[in-house]
XYZ file of C-alpha atoms in Angstrom:
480
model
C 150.517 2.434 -77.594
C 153.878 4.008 -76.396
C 154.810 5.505 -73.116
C 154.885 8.632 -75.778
C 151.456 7.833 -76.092
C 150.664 7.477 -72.612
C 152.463 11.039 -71.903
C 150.036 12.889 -74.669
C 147.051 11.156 -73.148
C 148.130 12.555 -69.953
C 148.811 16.078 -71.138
C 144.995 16.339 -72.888
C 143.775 15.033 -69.644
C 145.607 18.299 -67.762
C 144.771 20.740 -70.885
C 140.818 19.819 -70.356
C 140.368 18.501 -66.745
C 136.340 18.706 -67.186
C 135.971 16.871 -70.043
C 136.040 12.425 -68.917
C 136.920 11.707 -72.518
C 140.629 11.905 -72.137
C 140.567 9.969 -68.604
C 138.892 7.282 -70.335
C 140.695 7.148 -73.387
C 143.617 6.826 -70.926
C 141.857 3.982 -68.942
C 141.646 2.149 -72.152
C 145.917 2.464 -72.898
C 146.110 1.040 -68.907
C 143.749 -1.716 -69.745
C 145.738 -2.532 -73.004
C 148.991 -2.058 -70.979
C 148.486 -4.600 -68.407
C 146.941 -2.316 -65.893
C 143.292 -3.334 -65.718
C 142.946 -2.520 -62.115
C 143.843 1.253 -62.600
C 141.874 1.239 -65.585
C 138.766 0.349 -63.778
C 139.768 3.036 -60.472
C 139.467 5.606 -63.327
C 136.724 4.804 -64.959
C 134.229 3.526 -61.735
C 135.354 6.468 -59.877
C 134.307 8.846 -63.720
C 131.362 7.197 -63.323
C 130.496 7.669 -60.135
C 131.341 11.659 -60.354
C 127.984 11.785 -62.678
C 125.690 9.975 -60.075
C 123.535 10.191 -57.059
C 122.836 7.833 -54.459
C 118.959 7.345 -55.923
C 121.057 5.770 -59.213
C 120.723 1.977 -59.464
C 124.560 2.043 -60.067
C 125.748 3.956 -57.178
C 125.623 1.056 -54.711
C 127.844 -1.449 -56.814
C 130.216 1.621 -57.916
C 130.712 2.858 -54.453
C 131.543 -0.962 -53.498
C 134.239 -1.697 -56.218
C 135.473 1.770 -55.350
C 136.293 0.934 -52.175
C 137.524 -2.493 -53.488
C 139.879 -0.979 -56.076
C 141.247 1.603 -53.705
C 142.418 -1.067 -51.029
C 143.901 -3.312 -53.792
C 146.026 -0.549 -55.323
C 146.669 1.026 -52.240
C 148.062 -2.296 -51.111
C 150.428 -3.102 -54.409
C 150.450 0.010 -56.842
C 152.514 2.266 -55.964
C 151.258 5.630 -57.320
C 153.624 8.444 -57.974
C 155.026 10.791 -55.813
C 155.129 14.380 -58.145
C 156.589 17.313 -56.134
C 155.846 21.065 -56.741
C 157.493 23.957 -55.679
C 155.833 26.867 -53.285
C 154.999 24.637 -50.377
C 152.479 22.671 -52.704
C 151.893 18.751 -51.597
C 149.597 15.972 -52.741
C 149.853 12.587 -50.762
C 151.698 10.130 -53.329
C 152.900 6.519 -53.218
C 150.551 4.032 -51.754
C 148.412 7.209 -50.187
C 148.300 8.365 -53.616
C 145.134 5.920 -54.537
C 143.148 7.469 -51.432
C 142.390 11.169 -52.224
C 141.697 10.798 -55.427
C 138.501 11.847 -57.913
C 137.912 11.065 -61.649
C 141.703 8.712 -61.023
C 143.664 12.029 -59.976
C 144.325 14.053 -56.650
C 141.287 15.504 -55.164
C 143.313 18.813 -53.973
C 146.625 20.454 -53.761
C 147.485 21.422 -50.473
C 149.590 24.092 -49.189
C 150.141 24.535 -45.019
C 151.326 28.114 -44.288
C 152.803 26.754 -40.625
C 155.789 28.776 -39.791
C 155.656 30.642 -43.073
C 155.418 34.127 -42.931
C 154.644 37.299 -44.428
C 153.622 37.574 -48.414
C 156.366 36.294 -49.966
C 155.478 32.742 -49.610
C 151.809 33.489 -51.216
C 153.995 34.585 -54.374
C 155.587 31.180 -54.202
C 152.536 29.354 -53.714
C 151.407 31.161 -57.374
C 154.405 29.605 -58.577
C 154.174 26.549 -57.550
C 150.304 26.091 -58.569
C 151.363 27.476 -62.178
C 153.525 24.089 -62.213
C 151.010 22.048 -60.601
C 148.372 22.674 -63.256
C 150.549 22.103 -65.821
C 151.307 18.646 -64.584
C 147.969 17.272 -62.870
C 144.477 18.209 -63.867
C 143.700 18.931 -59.911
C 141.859 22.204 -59.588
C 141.095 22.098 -55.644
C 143.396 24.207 -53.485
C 143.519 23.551 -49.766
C 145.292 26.765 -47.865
C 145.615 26.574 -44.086
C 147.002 28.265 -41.595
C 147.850 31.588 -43.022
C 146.726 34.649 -41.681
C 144.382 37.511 -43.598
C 147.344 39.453 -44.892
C 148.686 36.139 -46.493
C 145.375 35.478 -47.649
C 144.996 39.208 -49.121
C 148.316 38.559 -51.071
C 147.508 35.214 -52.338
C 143.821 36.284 -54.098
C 145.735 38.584 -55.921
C 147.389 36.150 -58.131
C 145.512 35.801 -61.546
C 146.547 32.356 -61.192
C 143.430 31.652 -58.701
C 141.140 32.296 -62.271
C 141.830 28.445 -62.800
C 141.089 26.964 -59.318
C 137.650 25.682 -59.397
C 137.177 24.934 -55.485
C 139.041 26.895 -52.543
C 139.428 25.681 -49.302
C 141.067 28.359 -46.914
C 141.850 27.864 -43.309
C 143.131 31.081 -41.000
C 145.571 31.494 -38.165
C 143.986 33.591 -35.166
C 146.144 36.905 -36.062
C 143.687 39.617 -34.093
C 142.228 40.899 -37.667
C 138.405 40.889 -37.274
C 137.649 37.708 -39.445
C 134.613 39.202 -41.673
C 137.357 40.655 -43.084
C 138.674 37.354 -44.770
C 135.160 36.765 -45.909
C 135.128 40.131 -47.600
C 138.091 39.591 -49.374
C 137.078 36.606 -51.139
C 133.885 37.785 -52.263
C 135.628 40.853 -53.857
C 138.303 38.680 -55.649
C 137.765 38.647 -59.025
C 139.856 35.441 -59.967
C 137.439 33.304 -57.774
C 134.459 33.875 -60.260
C 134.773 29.748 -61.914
C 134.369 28.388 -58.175
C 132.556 25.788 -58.142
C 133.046 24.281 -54.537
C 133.981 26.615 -51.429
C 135.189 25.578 -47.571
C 135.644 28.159 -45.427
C 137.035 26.954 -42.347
C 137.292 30.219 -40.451
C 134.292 31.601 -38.021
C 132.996 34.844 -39.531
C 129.340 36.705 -38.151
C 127.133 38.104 -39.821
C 128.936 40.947 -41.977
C 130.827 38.157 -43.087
C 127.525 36.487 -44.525
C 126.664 39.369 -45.954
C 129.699 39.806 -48.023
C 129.355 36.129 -49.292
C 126.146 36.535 -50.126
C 127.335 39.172 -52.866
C 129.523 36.729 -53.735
C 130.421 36.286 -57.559
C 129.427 32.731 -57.581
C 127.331 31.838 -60.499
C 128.342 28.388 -60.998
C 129.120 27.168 -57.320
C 127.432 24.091 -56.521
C 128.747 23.328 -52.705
C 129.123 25.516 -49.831
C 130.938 24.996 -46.631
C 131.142 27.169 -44.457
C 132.360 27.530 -40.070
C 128.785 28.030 -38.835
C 129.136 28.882 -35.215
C 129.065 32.296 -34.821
C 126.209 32.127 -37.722
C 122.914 34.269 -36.702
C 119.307 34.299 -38.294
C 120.456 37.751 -40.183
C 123.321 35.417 -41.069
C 121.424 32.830 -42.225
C 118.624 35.525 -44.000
C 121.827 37.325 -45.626
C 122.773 33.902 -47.614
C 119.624 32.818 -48.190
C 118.979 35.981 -50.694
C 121.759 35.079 -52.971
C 121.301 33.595 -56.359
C 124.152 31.367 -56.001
C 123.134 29.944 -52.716
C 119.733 29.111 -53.609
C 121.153 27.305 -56.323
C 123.454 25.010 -54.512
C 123.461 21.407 -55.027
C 125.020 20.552 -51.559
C 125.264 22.506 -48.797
C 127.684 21.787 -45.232
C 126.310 23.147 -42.284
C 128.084 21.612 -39.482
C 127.761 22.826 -36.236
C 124.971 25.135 -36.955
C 122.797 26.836 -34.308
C 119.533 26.123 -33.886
C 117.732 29.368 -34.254
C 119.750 29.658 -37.654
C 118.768 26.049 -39.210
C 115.429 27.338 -38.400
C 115.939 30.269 -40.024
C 116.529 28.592 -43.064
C 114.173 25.951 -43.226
C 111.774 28.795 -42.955
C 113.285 30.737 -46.008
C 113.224 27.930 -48.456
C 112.774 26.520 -50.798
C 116.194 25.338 -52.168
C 114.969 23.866 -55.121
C 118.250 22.434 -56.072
C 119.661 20.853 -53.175
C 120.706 17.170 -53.125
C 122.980 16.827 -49.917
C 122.822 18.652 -47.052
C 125.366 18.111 -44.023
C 124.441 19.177 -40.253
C 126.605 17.115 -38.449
C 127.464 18.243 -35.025
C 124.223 19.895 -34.452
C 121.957 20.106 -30.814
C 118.700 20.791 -32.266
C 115.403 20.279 -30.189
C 112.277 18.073 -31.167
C 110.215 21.409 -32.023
C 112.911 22.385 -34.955
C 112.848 18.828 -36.331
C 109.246 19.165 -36.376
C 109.866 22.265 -38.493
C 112.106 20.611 -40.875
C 110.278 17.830 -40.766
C 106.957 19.789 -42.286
C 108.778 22.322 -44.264
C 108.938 22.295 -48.299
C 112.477 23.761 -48.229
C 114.027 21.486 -49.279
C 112.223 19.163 -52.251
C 115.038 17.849 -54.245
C 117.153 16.726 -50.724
C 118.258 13.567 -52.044
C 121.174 12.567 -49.372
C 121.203 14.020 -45.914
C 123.885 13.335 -42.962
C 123.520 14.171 -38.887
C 127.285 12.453 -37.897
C 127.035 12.970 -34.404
C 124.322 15.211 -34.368
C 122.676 15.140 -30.999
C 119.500 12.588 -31.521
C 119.307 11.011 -27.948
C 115.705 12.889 -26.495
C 113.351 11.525 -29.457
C 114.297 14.003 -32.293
C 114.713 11.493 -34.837
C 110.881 10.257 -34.652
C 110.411 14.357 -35.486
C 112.554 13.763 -38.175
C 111.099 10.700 -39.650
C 107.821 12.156 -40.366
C 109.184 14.424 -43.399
C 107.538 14.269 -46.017
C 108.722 17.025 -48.074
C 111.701 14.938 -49.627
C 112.846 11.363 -50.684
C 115.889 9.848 -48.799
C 118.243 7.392 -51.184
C 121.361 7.781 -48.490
C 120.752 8.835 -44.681
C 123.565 8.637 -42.386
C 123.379 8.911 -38.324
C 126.401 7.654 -36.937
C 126.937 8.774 -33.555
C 123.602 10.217 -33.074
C 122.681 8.377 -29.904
C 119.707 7.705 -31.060
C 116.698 7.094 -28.452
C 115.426 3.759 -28.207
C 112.395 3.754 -30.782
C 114.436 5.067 -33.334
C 114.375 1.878 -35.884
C 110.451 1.872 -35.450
C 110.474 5.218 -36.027
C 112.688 4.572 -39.464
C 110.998 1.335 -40.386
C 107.519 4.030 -40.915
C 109.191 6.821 -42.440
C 107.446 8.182 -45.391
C 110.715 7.797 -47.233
C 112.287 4.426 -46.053
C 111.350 2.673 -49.205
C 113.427 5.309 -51.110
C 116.538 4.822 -49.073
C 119.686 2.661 -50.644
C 122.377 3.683 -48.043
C 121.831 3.800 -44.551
C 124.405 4.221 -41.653
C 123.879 3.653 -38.157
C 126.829 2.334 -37.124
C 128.369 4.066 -33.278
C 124.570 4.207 -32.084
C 124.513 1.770 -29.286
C 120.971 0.819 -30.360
C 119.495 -1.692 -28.291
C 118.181 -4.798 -30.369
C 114.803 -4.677 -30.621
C 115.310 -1.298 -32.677
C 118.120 -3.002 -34.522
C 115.477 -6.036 -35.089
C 112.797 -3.233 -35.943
C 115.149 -1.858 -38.563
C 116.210 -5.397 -40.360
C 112.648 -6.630 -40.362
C 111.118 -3.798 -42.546
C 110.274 -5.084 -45.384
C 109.966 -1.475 -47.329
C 114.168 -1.386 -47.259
C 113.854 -3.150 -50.528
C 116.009 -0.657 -52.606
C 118.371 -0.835 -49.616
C 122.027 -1.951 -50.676
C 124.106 -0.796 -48.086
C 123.516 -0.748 -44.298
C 126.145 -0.493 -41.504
C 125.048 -1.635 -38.140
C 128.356 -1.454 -36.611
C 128.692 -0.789 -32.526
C 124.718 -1.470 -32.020
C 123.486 -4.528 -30.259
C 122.732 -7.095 -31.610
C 120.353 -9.951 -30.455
C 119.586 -13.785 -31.737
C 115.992 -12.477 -32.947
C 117.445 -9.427 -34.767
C 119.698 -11.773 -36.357
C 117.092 -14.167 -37.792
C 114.733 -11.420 -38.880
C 117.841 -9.957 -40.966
C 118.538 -13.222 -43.078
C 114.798 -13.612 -42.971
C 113.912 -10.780 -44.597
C 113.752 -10.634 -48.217
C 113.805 -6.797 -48.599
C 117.103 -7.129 -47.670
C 118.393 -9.944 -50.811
C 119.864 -6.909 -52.660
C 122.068 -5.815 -50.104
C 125.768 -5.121 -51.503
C 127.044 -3.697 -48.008
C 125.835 -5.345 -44.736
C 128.368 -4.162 -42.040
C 127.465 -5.847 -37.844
C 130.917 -5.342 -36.503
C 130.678 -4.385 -32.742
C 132.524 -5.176 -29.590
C 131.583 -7.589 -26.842
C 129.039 -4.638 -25.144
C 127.326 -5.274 -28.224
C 127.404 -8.783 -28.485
C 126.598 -9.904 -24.757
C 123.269 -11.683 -25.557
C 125.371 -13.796 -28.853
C 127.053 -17.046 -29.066
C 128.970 -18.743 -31.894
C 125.505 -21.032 -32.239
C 123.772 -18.098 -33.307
C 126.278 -16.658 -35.968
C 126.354 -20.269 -37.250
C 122.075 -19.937 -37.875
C 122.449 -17.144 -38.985
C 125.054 -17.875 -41.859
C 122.830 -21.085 -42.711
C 119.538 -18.629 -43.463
C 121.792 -16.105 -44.819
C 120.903 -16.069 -48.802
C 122.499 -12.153 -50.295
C 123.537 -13.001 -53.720
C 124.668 -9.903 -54.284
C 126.542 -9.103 -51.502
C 130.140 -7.731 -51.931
C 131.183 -6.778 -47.898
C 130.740 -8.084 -45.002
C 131.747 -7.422 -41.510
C 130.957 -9.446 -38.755
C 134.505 -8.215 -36.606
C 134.802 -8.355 -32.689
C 131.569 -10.547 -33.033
C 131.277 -14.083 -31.425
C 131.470 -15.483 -34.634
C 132.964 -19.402 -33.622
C 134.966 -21.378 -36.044
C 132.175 -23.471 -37.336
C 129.882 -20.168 -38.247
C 133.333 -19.186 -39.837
C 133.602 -21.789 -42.425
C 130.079 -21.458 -43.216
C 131.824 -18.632 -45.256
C 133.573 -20.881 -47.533
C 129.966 -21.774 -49.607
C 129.471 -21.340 -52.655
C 126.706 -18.814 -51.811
C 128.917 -16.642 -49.978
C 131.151 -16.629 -53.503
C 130.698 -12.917 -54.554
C 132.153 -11.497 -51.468
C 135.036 -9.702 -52.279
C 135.944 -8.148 -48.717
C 135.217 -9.730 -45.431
C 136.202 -8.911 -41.972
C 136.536 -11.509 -39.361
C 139.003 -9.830 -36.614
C 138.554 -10.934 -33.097
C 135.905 -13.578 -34.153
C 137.289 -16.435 -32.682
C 138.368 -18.258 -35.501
C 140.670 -21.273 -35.222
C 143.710 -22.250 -37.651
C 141.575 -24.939 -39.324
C 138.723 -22.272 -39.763
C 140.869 -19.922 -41.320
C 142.204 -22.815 -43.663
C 139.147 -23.237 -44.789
C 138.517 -19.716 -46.049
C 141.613 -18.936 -47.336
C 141.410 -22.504 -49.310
């Protein structure tokens, strides 16, 4: 093929932006081109857009992902298009970062310093161009104020955006009057994904709920000033019943209650209630509740876990975890018992509890569970670590399938460790499959350090070794 023929690919890849077939007939001109790596961005991350993290792929995609990002990132340069109207994607090296299906997640426009309607006219513009050159649907507005936001959903233009973010300037209007305004616009009706990073009460719920979202499958909305008649208002609509994954960070407890109790959400796969404060009673109501039966992924970033929640939480048995991530949580000590016995800790494949200061025998409590056998990826980063926790993790064969296996963590985390113990625990250390590893800001030693340069260590294709104490000739030896 021709660059002509690389140009018509890329013009049937705009014309039908749903449809993978012309990405991957693409892929297939980059692989025959001499651009395998690209290739394989676009068709891992194709893949990866039609799977969950219950699918026995999603593991190694997720992994050379990551892997194929960092590589191009590092020395593919990927364009740099420009659009009129105050439109921007990040291009160049940052270009391989934001990106879904092999193309820019969003468009983004900042309304800082722009005023009055004109610019949303130019904005129209400009997005007119932009879908005419990339197959990007996702619009990211902030900082504009109602009035701008008024003008801008009266473009017909908005018809072909398929998810809306839209973030508002404090301009004195009352702000369940931007929430009004995009359920009544007409050219939002093929949404499909919605943020709405403004606070908005109740009346603002209610509008949303009469929504004209048939077909929206995520939901993200500024919870805080959220009630139960919030909460009660959504709950009734078709469309939110029906969502596949649902934000809800920085709920309030008496509304998360509320909708547990309203359930069930028979469609919901991921739900997000990070930078929650709920109490042991509520997670007890979760925990029991049938809300939620087809919850598949579910992450508490920095929820507040520090006063025994999480053992609440454990007990569910209305749902089957495959990812579960509770970084920052503070979780209580007893927490990795309390995991190692949930109903659904054979089911998991991604766990995160990395930031949790977690003293070793829960870290030991976690790693020695031999029900983590679907597990693939676990980060353990910033907990503490002890010699026994380490031997029970490369004892363990639960744990053989492991792709991921991150135990970074500063010296607080590594007080009771020495370079003797690393090296033991690199000797016992048998993950075939393993693809990452961080052991960073560990006490690591050069002679645990070229335990890395065996052959059984030979699949890793990212390792991280900063502030481990390695020597020259140690670092020889792995780069050899």
């Amino acid at each position: 093929m021709t660059d002509p023929d690389a140009a018509a690919l890329l013009r049937a890849i705009v014309r039908h932006p749903d449809d993978d077939t012309p990405r991957l007939v693409y892929a297939d001109w980059l692989q025959e081109n001499g651009r395998s790596e690209e290739a394989e961005f676009l068709r891992v991350q194709c893949r990866l857009a039609t799977v969950g993290p219950s699918d026995p792929e999603y593991a190694e995609l997720v992994e050379r992902e990551e892997e194929l990002r960092l590589w191009l990132g590092a020395f593919v340069p990927g364009p740099r298009p420009t659009f009129p109207g105050g439109l921007s994607v990040e291009g160049g090296n940052w270009w391989w970062q934001y990106t879904e299906r092999g193309f820019p997640r969003f468009l983004e426009f900042d309304g800082y310093q722009k005023y009055g309607v004109r610019p949303m006219r130019a904005l129209a513009s400009g997005l007119e161009r932009a879908f005419e050159a990339l197959p990007t649907r996702w619009l990211v507005v902030g900082d504009v104020t109602t009035a701008q936001l008024a003008a801008l959903l009266k473009q017909p233009v908005l018809a072909k955006v398929s998810q809306l973010t839209v973030q508002l300037v404090a301009d004195g209007t009352e702000p369940n009057e931007a929430a009004r305004l995009l359920a009544k616009c007409r050219h939002l009706r093929n949404l499909r994904g919605l943020s709405v990073r403004f606070g908005f009460g109740d009346a603002g719920c209610e509008a949303l709920a009469a929504g004209p979202w048939g077909d929206l499958a995520w939901f993200s909305p500024t919870c805080h000033e959220i009630t139960p008649a919030g909460a009660h208002a959504l709950a009734g609509a078709d469309w939110f019943r029906g969502l596949r994954a649902l934000i809800l960070e920085d709920l309030s407890e008496p509304s998360f209650d509320a909708l547990t109790r309203l359930g069930p959400f028979p469609r919901l796969r991921t739900l997000d209630l990070s930078r929650s404060m709920f109490t042991e009673p509520t997670w007890h109501v979760f925990a029991c509740s049938r809300a939620f039966p087809a919850l598949n992924k579910l992450v508490l970033d920095e929820t507040d876990l520090s006063r025994g929640e999480f053992a609440a939480l454990a007990g569910a048995r209305g749902f089957e975890l495959s990812a579960l991530s509770l970084r920052g949580c503070g979780l209580s000590p007893g927490a990795g018992a309390a995991l190692a016995a949930a109903p659904w800790a054979d089911a998991l494949h991604t766990l995160d509890l990395s930031d949790n200061a977690l003293p070793p025998g829960d870290v030991k409590a976690v790693v020695s569970c031999e029900r983590l056998g679907a597990l693939r990826r676990l980060d353990l980063e910033d907990n503490a670590l002890g010699p026994t926790a380490l031997s029970a993790l490369a004892a363990n064969p639960a744990l053989r399938e492991l792709r991921a296996l991150n135990l970074a963590g500063g010296r607080p985390f590594s007080r009771r460790l020495a370079p003797t113990h690393f090296d033991r625990f690199l000797a016992k250390l048998h993950l075939p499959e393993l693809r990452h590893l961080d052991l960073s800001g560990r006490p690591v030693g050069p002679r645990a350090a070229r335990r890395l340069a065996e052959p059984k260590f030979g699949s890793l294709a990212r390792l991280g070794l900063a502030a481990c104490g390695l020597t020259d000739p140690a670092f020889a030896a792995l780069v050899e």
